[in-house]
Short mmCIF file of C-alpha atoms in Angstrom, two decimals:
data_model
loop_
_atom_site.label_atom_id
_atom_site.label_comp_id
_atom_site.label_asym_id
_atom_site.label_seq_id
_atom_site.Cartn_x
_atom_site.Cartn_y
_atom_site.Cartn_z
CA UNK L 153 -24.26 1.26 10.24
CA UNK L 154 -26.68 1.46 7.40
CA UNK L 155 -28.05 4.06 5.05
CA UNK L 156 -31.78 4.50 4.94
CA UNK L 157 -33.63 3.53 1.76
CA UNK L 158 -33.92 7.24 1.02
CA UNK L 159 -30.38 7.38 -0.35
CA UNK L 160 -31.10 4.88 -3.11
CA UNK L 161 -34.45 6.50 -3.92
CA UNK L 162 -32.97 9.98 -4.00
CA UNK L 163 -30.07 9.05 -6.29
CA UNK L 164 -32.35 7.20 -8.72
CA UNK L 165 -34.79 10.12 -8.67
CA UNK L 166 -32.11 12.69 -9.45
CA UNK L 167 -30.75 10.51 -12.28
CA UNK L 168 -34.30 10.24 -13.63
CA UNK L 169 -34.77 14.01 -13.44
CA UNK L 170 -31.54 14.48 -15.41
CA UNK L 171 -33.34 12.87 -18.37
CA UNK L 172 -36.20 15.39 -18.44
CA UNK L 173 -36.75 17.58 -21.47
CA UNK L 174 -35.38 21.11 -21.09
CA UNK L 175 -37.48 23.09 -18.59
CA UNK L 176 -39.83 20.19 -17.99
CA UNK L 177 -40.76 19.02 -14.49
CA UNK L 178 -41.85 15.68 -13.05
CA UNK L 179 -44.34 15.30 -10.20
CA UNK L 180 -43.30 13.40 -7.06
CA UNK L 181 -46.11 10.91 -7.72
CA UNK L 182 -44.57 9.99 -11.09
CA UNK L 183 -41.12 9.52 -9.55
CA UNK L 184 -42.63 7.31 -6.85
CA UNK L 185 -44.58 5.29 -9.40
CA UNK L 186 -41.60 4.75 -11.67
CA UNK L 187 -39.49 3.48 -8.76
CA UNK L 188 -42.28 1.56 -7.02
CA UNK L 189 -41.82 3.40 -3.71
CA UNK L 190 -44.05 5.16 -1.20
CA UNK L 191 -45.00 8.63 -2.51
CA UNK L 192 -45.13 10.21 0.96
CA UNK L 193 -41.73 8.80 1.89
CA UNK L 194 -40.19 9.90 -1.39
CA UNK L 195 -41.72 13.35 -1.02
CA UNK L 196 -39.83 13.85 2.23
CA UNK L 197 -36.56 13.05 0.47
CA UNK L 198 -37.36 15.25 -2.52
CA UNK L 199 -37.92 18.10 -0.10
CA UNK L 200 -34.52 17.45 1.45
CA UNK L 201 -33.00 17.66 -2.04
CA UNK L 202 -34.79 20.97 -2.61
CA UNK L 203 -33.55 22.19 0.76
CA UNK L 204 -29.98 21.31 -0.23
CA UNK L 205 -30.33 23.29 -3.47
CA UNK L 206 -30.11 20.25 -5.76
CA UNK L 207 -33.70 20.33 -7.04
CA UNK L 208 -36.28 23.02 -7.57
CA UNK L 209 -39.93 22.43 -6.91
CA UNK L 210 -42.46 24.09 -9.22
CA UNK L 211 -45.89 24.37 -7.69
CA UNK L 212 -49.26 24.33 -9.39
CA UNK L 213 -51.09 21.77 -11.50
CA UNK L 214 -48.27 21.63 -14.05
CA UNK L 215 -45.58 21.63 -11.38
CA UNK L 216 -43.13 19.04 -10.18
CA UNK L 217 -39.42 18.70 -9.65
CA UNK L 218 -36.44 19.35 -11.82
CA UNK L 219 -32.71 19.77 -11.31
CA UNK L 220 -31.56 23.07 -9.82
CA UNK L 221 -28.28 22.88 -11.75
CA UNK L 222 -26.74 20.78 -14.53
CA UNK L 223 -26.35 17.05 -13.80
CA UNK L 224 -22.57 17.48 -14.25
CA UNK L 225 -22.60 19.75 -11.19
CA UNK L 226 -24.48 17.40 -8.86
CA UNK L 227 -22.34 14.71 -7.24
CA UNK L 228 -23.50 11.54 -5.55
CA UNK L 229 -22.00 12.99 -2.36
CA UNK L 230 -24.26 16.06 -2.65
CA UNK L 231 -27.27 13.74 -2.70
CA UNK L 232 -26.11 11.48 0.15
CA UNK L 233 -25.36 14.46 2.42
CA UNK L 234 -28.71 16.05 1.57
CA UNK L 235 -30.52 12.88 2.69
CA UNK L 236 -28.34 11.62 5.54
CA UNK L 237 -27.09 14.94 6.90
CA UNK L 238 -23.68 16.51 6.69
CA UNK L 239 -22.22 15.23 9.96
CA UNK L 240 -19.58 12.51 9.83
CA UNK L 241 -20.69 8.96 10.66
CA UNK L 242 -18.28 8.78 13.58
CA UNK L 243 -18.78 11.36 16.30
CA UNK L 244 -16.17 11.35 19.03
CA UNK L 245 -17.70 11.54 22.51
CA UNK L 246 -14.24 12.04 24.05
CA UNK L 247 -14.65 9.09 26.37
CA UNK L 248 -10.88 9.19 26.92
CA UNK L 249 -11.53 12.22 29.15
CA UNK L 250 -13.96 10.38 31.40
CA UNK L 251 -13.54 7.78 34.09
CA UNK L 252 -11.81 8.05 37.47
CA UNK L 253 -8.97 10.47 37.86
CA UNK L 254 -9.39 12.28 34.52
CA UNK L 255 -6.36 14.35 33.61
CA UNK L 256 -7.49 17.99 33.66
CA UNK L 257 -6.73 19.73 30.40
CA UNK L 258 -4.97 16.63 29.11
CA UNK L 259 -4.95 15.26 26.52
CA UNK L 260 -5.40 18.35 24.43
CA UNK L 261 -4.19 16.82 21.16
CA UNK L 262 -6.90 15.38 18.88
CA UNK L 263 -7.87 11.82 19.72
CA UNK L 264 -6.00 9.50 17.38
CA UNK L 265 -9.07 7.25 17.06
CA UNK L 266 -11.19 10.18 15.93
CA UNK L 267 -8.47 11.18 13.47
CA UNK L 268 -8.42 7.70 11.89
CA UNK L 269 -12.19 7.58 11.59
CA UNK L 270 -12.33 11.04 10.01
CA UNK L 271 -9.60 10.11 7.54
CA UNK L 272 -11.71 7.14 6.42
CA UNK L 273 -14.76 9.39 6.15
CA UNK L 274 -12.82 11.77 3.91
CA UNK L 275 -11.76 8.86 1.65
CA UNK L 276 -15.38 7.75 1.41
CA UNK L 277 -16.66 11.24 0.66
CA UNK L 278 -13.93 11.84 -1.87
CA UNK L 279 -15.03 8.78 -3.91
CA UNK L 280 -18.65 9.98 -3.95
CA UNK L 281 -17.69 13.58 -4.71
CA UNK L 282 -15.93 12.46 -7.89
CA UNK L 283 -19.03 10.90 -9.44
CA UNK L 284 -21.65 13.19 -10.93
CA UNK L 285 -25.24 12.40 -11.76
CA UNK L 286 -24.32 12.99 -15.42
CA UNK L 287 -21.57 10.34 -15.13
CA UNK L 288 -24.02 7.80 -13.69
CA UNK L 289 -26.50 8.53 -16.49
CA UNK L 290 -23.70 8.06 -19.04
CA UNK L 291 -22.70 4.73 -17.48
CA UNK L 292 -26.28 3.50 -17.52
CA UNK L 293 -26.55 4.49 -21.20
CA UNK L 294 -23.26 2.75 -22.01
CA UNK L 295 -24.55 -0.50 -20.49
CA UNK L 296 -27.97 -0.20 -22.13
CA UNK L 297 -26.83 -1.93 -25.33
CA UNK L 298 -30.25 -2.69 -26.80
CA UNK L 299 -31.71 0.63 -25.64
CA UNK L 300 -34.51 -0.95 -23.63
CA UNK L 301 -33.70 0.92 -20.42
CA UNK L 302 -33.78 4.25 -22.26
CA UNK L 303 -36.92 3.30 -24.18
CA UNK L 304 -38.78 2.47 -20.98
CA UNK L 305 -37.72 5.73 -19.35
CA UNK L 306 -38.56 7.81 -22.43
CA UNK L 307 -42.01 6.25 -22.75
CA UNK L 308 -42.69 7.01 -19.10
CA UNK L 309 -41.43 10.60 -19.33
CA UNK L 310 -43.45 11.18 -22.51
CA UNK L 311 -46.56 10.36 -20.53
CA UNK L 312 -45.72 12.00 -17.22
CA UNK L 313 -43.32 14.91 -17.56
CA UNK L 314 -44.84 18.37 -17.61
CA UNK L 315 -43.46 20.63 -20.25
CA UNK L 316 -43.34 24.43 -20.24
CA UNK L 317 -45.82 24.62 -23.15
CA UNK L 318 -48.35 22.54 -21.27
CA UNK L 319 -47.65 24.60 -18.18
CA UNK L 320 -48.14 27.83 -20.12
CA UNK L 321 -51.39 26.52 -21.59
CA UNK L 322 -52.61 25.50 -18.16
CA UNK L 323 -51.66 28.87 -16.72
CA UNK L 324 -53.60 30.61 -19.48
CA UNK L 325 -56.48 28.29 -18.77
CA UNK L 326 -56.32 29.20 -15.10
CA UNK L 327 -56.20 32.91 -15.91
CA UNK L 328 -59.37 32.74 -17.98
CA UNK N 60 -25.90 7.69 8.84
CA UNK N 61 -24.20 7.41 12.19
CA UNK N 62 -22.14 4.89 14.09
CA UNK N 63 -23.39 3.87 17.49
CA UNK N 64 -21.34 4.86 20.55
CA UNK N 65 -20.18 1.24 20.69
CA UNK N 66 -17.57 1.83 18.00
CA UNK N 67 -15.74 4.47 20.03
CA UNK N 68 -15.99 2.41 23.22
CA UNK N 69 -14.78 -0.75 21.52
CA UNK N 70 -11.75 0.88 19.88
CA UNK N 71 -10.70 2.58 23.13
CA UNK N 72 -11.19 -0.69 25.01
CA UNK N 73 -9.04 -2.68 22.59
CA UNK N 74 -6.31 -0.02 22.70
CA UNK N 75 -6.46 -0.20 26.51
CA UNK N 76 -6.18 -3.99 26.45
CA UNK N 77 -3.11 -3.71 24.21
CA UNK N 78 -1.35 -2.10 27.21
CA UNK N 79 -1.94 -5.05 29.57
CA UNK N 80 0.98 -6.98 31.02
CA UNK N 81 1.72 -10.25 29.22
CA UNK N 82 -1.04 -12.79 29.89
CA UNK N 83 -2.95 -10.42 32.15
CA UNK N 84 -6.69 -9.80 31.75
CA UNK N 85 -8.94 -6.86 32.55
CA UNK N 86 -12.55 -7.20 33.72
CA UNK N 87 -15.31 -5.49 31.76
CA UNK N 88 -16.18 -3.45 34.85
CA UNK N 89 -12.69 -1.93 34.88
CA UNK N 90 -12.88 -1.06 31.17
CA UNK N 91 -16.27 0.56 31.74
CA UNK N 92 -15.00 2.49 34.77
CA UNK N 93 -11.89 3.77 32.98
CA UNK N 94 -13.96 5.06 30.06
CA UNK N 95 -16.90 6.28 32.12
CA UNK N 96 -19.45 4.21 30.19
CA UNK N 97 -22.31 1.85 31.02
CA UNK N 98 -20.90 -1.58 32.03
CA UNK N 99 -23.85 -3.52 30.60
CA UNK N 100 -23.66 -1.66 27.31
CA UNK N 101 -19.91 -2.13 27.07
CA UNK N 102 -20.25 -5.84 27.93
CA UNK N 103 -22.41 -6.35 24.87
CA UNK N 104 -19.72 -4.84 22.67
CA UNK N 105 -16.93 -6.80 24.33
CA UNK N 106 -18.87 -9.96 23.58
CA UNK N 107 -19.12 -8.91 19.93
CA UNK N 108 -15.34 -8.48 19.90
CA UNK N 109 -14.94 -11.97 21.40
CA UNK N 110 -17.35 -13.32 18.77
CA UNK N 111 -15.24 -11.77 16.02
CA UNK N 112 -12.11 -13.41 17.40
CA UNK N 113 -10.43 -10.16 18.44
CA UNK N 114 -10.60 -10.70 22.22
CA UNK N 115 -10.65 -13.71 24.48
CA UNK N 116 -12.72 -13.81 27.61
CA UNK N 117 -11.31 -15.62 30.64
CA UNK N 118 -13.96 -16.62 33.13
CA UNK N 119 -13.70 -16.98 36.89
CA UNK N 120 -12.91 -14.53 39.69
CA UNK N 121 -9.54 -13.65 38.15
CA UNK N 122 -10.93 -13.49 34.63
CA UNK N 123 -11.47 -10.68 32.22
CA UNK N 124 -10.64 -9.76 28.65
CA UNK N 125 -7.41 -9.69 26.72
CA UNK N 126 -6.41 -9.52 23.06
CA UNK N 127 -6.80 -12.72 21.06
CA UNK N 128 -3.83 -11.79 18.86
CA UNK N 129 -1.08 -9.17 18.81
CA UNK N 130 -2.19 -5.53 18.56
CA UNK N 131 -0.29 -5.28 15.26
CA UNK N 132 -2.73 -7.84 13.83
CA UNK N 133 -5.94 -6.10 14.86
CA UNK N 134 -7.07 -3.26 12.59
CA UNK N 135 -9.56 -0.53 13.31
CA UNK N 136 -11.66 -2.05 10.53
CA UNK N 137 -11.74 -5.41 12.36
CA UNK N 138 -13.22 -3.63 15.38
CA UNK N 139 -15.73 -1.52 13.44
CA UNK N 140 -17.04 -4.55 11.52
CA UNK N 141 -17.27 -6.58 14.75
CA UNK N 142 -19.50 -3.90 16.31
CA UNK N 143 -21.48 -2.61 13.33
CA UNK N 144 -21.71 -5.79 11.27
CA UNK N 145 -19.95 -6.75 8.08
CA UNK N 146 -22.61 -5.63 5.59
CA UNK N 147 -21.94 -2.49 3.55
CA UNK N 148 -23.68 0.70 4.64
CA UNK N 149 -25.48 0.95 1.30
CA UNK N 150 -27.72 -1.96 0.39
CA UNK N 151 -29.22 -1.81 -3.06
CA UNK N 152 -32.92 -2.65 -3.05
CA UNK N 153 -32.93 -2.75 -6.87
CA UNK N 154 -35.70 -0.17 -7.10
CA UNK N 155 -34.78 0.25 -10.78
CA UNK N 156 -36.55 -3.08 -11.36
CA UNK N 157 -39.83 -1.90 -9.85
CA UNK N 158 -42.54 0.40 -11.04
CA UNK N 159 -44.93 0.05 -13.96
CA UNK N 160 -43.80 -1.89 -16.98
CA UNK N 161 -40.63 -3.38 -15.49
CA UNK N 162 -38.31 -4.79 -18.10
CA UNK N 163 -38.15 -8.57 -17.51
CA UNK N 164 -34.59 -9.76 -17.05
CA UNK N 165 -33.31 -6.28 -17.81
CA UNK N 166 -31.20 -4.65 -16.63
CA UNK N 167 -28.92 -7.51 -15.74
CA UNK N 168 -25.76 -5.45 -15.40
CA UNK N 169 -24.93 -4.24 -11.89
CA UNK N 170 -26.64 -1.01 -10.96
CA UNK N 171 -24.18 1.84 -11.48
CA UNK N 172 -25.42 3.57 -8.32
CA UNK N 173 -24.71 0.46 -6.24
CA UNK N 174 -21.27 0.21 -7.86
CA UNK N 175 -20.41 3.81 -6.91
CA UNK N 176 -21.57 3.33 -3.34
CA UNK N 177 -19.60 0.09 -2.95
CA UNK N 178 -16.48 1.75 -4.37
CA UNK N 179 -16.75 4.41 -1.68
CA UNK N 180 -17.28 1.74 0.97
CA UNK N 181 -14.12 -0.02 -0.17
CA UNK N 182 -12.13 3.24 0.07
CA UNK N 183 -13.44 3.76 3.59
CA UNK N 184 -12.66 0.21 4.67
CA UNK N 185 -9.25 0.36 3.11
CA UNK N 186 -8.30 3.38 5.26
CA UNK N 187 -9.43 1.63 8.44
CA UNK N 188 -7.78 -1.66 7.49
CA UNK N 189 -4.42 0.07 7.25
CA UNK N 190 -4.43 1.26 10.86
CA UNK N 191 -3.68 -1.28 13.59
CA UNK N 192 -4.42 -1.01 17.28
CA UNK N 193 -0.65 -1.02 17.81
CA UNK N 194 -0.29 1.99 15.49
CA UNK N 195 -2.94 3.91 17.43
CA UNK N 196 -1.22 3.10 20.73
CA UNK N 197 2.09 4.28 19.24
CA UNK N 198 0.50 7.55 18.07
CA UNK N 199 -1.02 8.18 21.49
CA UNK N 200 2.40 7.55 23.07
CA UNK N 201 4.09 9.88 20.58
CA UNK N 202 1.69 12.68 21.51
CA UNK N 203 1.95 12.03 25.25
CA UNK N 204 5.00 14.25 25.68
CA UNK N 205 4.94 14.59 29.45
CA UNK N 206 3.90 10.96 29.97
CA UNK N 207 0.75 11.83 31.90
CA UNK N 208 -1.58 9.77 29.69
CA UNK N 209 0.60 6.69 30.10
CA UNK N 210 1.04 7.30 33.84
CA UNK N 211 -2.71 7.47 34.35
CA UNK N 212 -3.28 4.29 32.39
CA UNK N 213 -0.44 2.41 34.13
CA UNK N 214 -1.70 3.40 37.58
CA UNK N 215 -5.16 2.17 36.67
CA UNK N 216 -3.89 -1.12 35.22
CA UNK N 217 -1.66 -1.69 38.24
CA UNK N 218 -4.77 -1.62 40.39
CA UNK N 219 -7.20 -3.43 38.12
CA UNK N 220 -5.52 -5.85 35.75
CA UNK N 221 -5.45 -9.51 36.77
CA UNK N 222 -2.13 -11.22 36.30
CA UNK N 223 -1.52 -14.93 35.74
CA UNK N 224 0.26 -15.25 39.13
CA UNK N 225 -2.74 -13.85 40.95
CA UNK N 226 -4.98 -16.06 38.86
CA UNK N 227 -2.86 -19.14 39.65
CA UNK N 228 -2.93 -18.29 43.36
CA UNK N 229 -6.68 -17.88 43.24
CA UNK N 230 -7.08 -21.16 41.38
CA UNK N 231 -4.98 -22.91 43.99
CA UNK N 232 -7.10 -21.25 46.65
CA UNK N 233 -10.25 -22.49 44.90
CA UNK N 234 -8.82 -26.00 44.64
CA UNK N 235 -8.08 -26.18 48.37
#
């Protein structure tokens, strides 16, 4: 069992978007460049995050992505389920009901194996549900003692984020 | 993220083998028949369980599989890791170190995202490690109020399990 690379890319992207200036947006190409990943592959995952209501996508030349709600209200679990799907990892095929001489209508109680696997899935989800994107950003900041991680990100966002003023100017330019 | 069908088949097979008479063995074909699954596919998983030291495989016409240690000493986690591999589901590709202008040697602290994902993996594993094959068998028995599940299994094992006496007789027959 293994997560696709999309999970790591999506979590890093959402953490990055939590550092945007108010009302700014960041194009998918910039997110892909910053993380050194395939833009087309990342785009697919960003669209899954939009579909799950975690990001909003602003179209147009000054468009891009930004968070759909505060970083405190987006958990790591929200992101993982948006990318990997909401179904549990273990899906019971009820093989206990197969084979020769199956007992009709029996057993009707839940399969104990399925119950154990779902209990573990709940424990796993519960850990991820407790950690917000804001908490991850705070941890990264706490470990960034000389400020170099933040400085690198800020320099990149200064160049690449699209701010409402720029967007408004562009829109006026388009209207002319 | 999804487990392969092998996990369900392997857990059911090990629970079934925990019901064998002392020193008896059960052929892979019988396990496949009882669970209504592909024998060749199941065989691959049984071999993984042998490789992980959970089952022993006895060769010869009276051979088959049996537990390598008491059912109390085999956890659901042991089985899942034998089938799916021991690596965590989330594998950090360190994408934070990529992109333009990477900070050399920084960050050196563990990635917070990786840490969160590994914490969740530990919670998941911990749940599965706490449940033994013996505990699952006991739960199934507790729910089997009219004894029909046990009766079906016993009737099948009576026909298909290979007991040491039969094996000894066969070996004598082979030696003649």
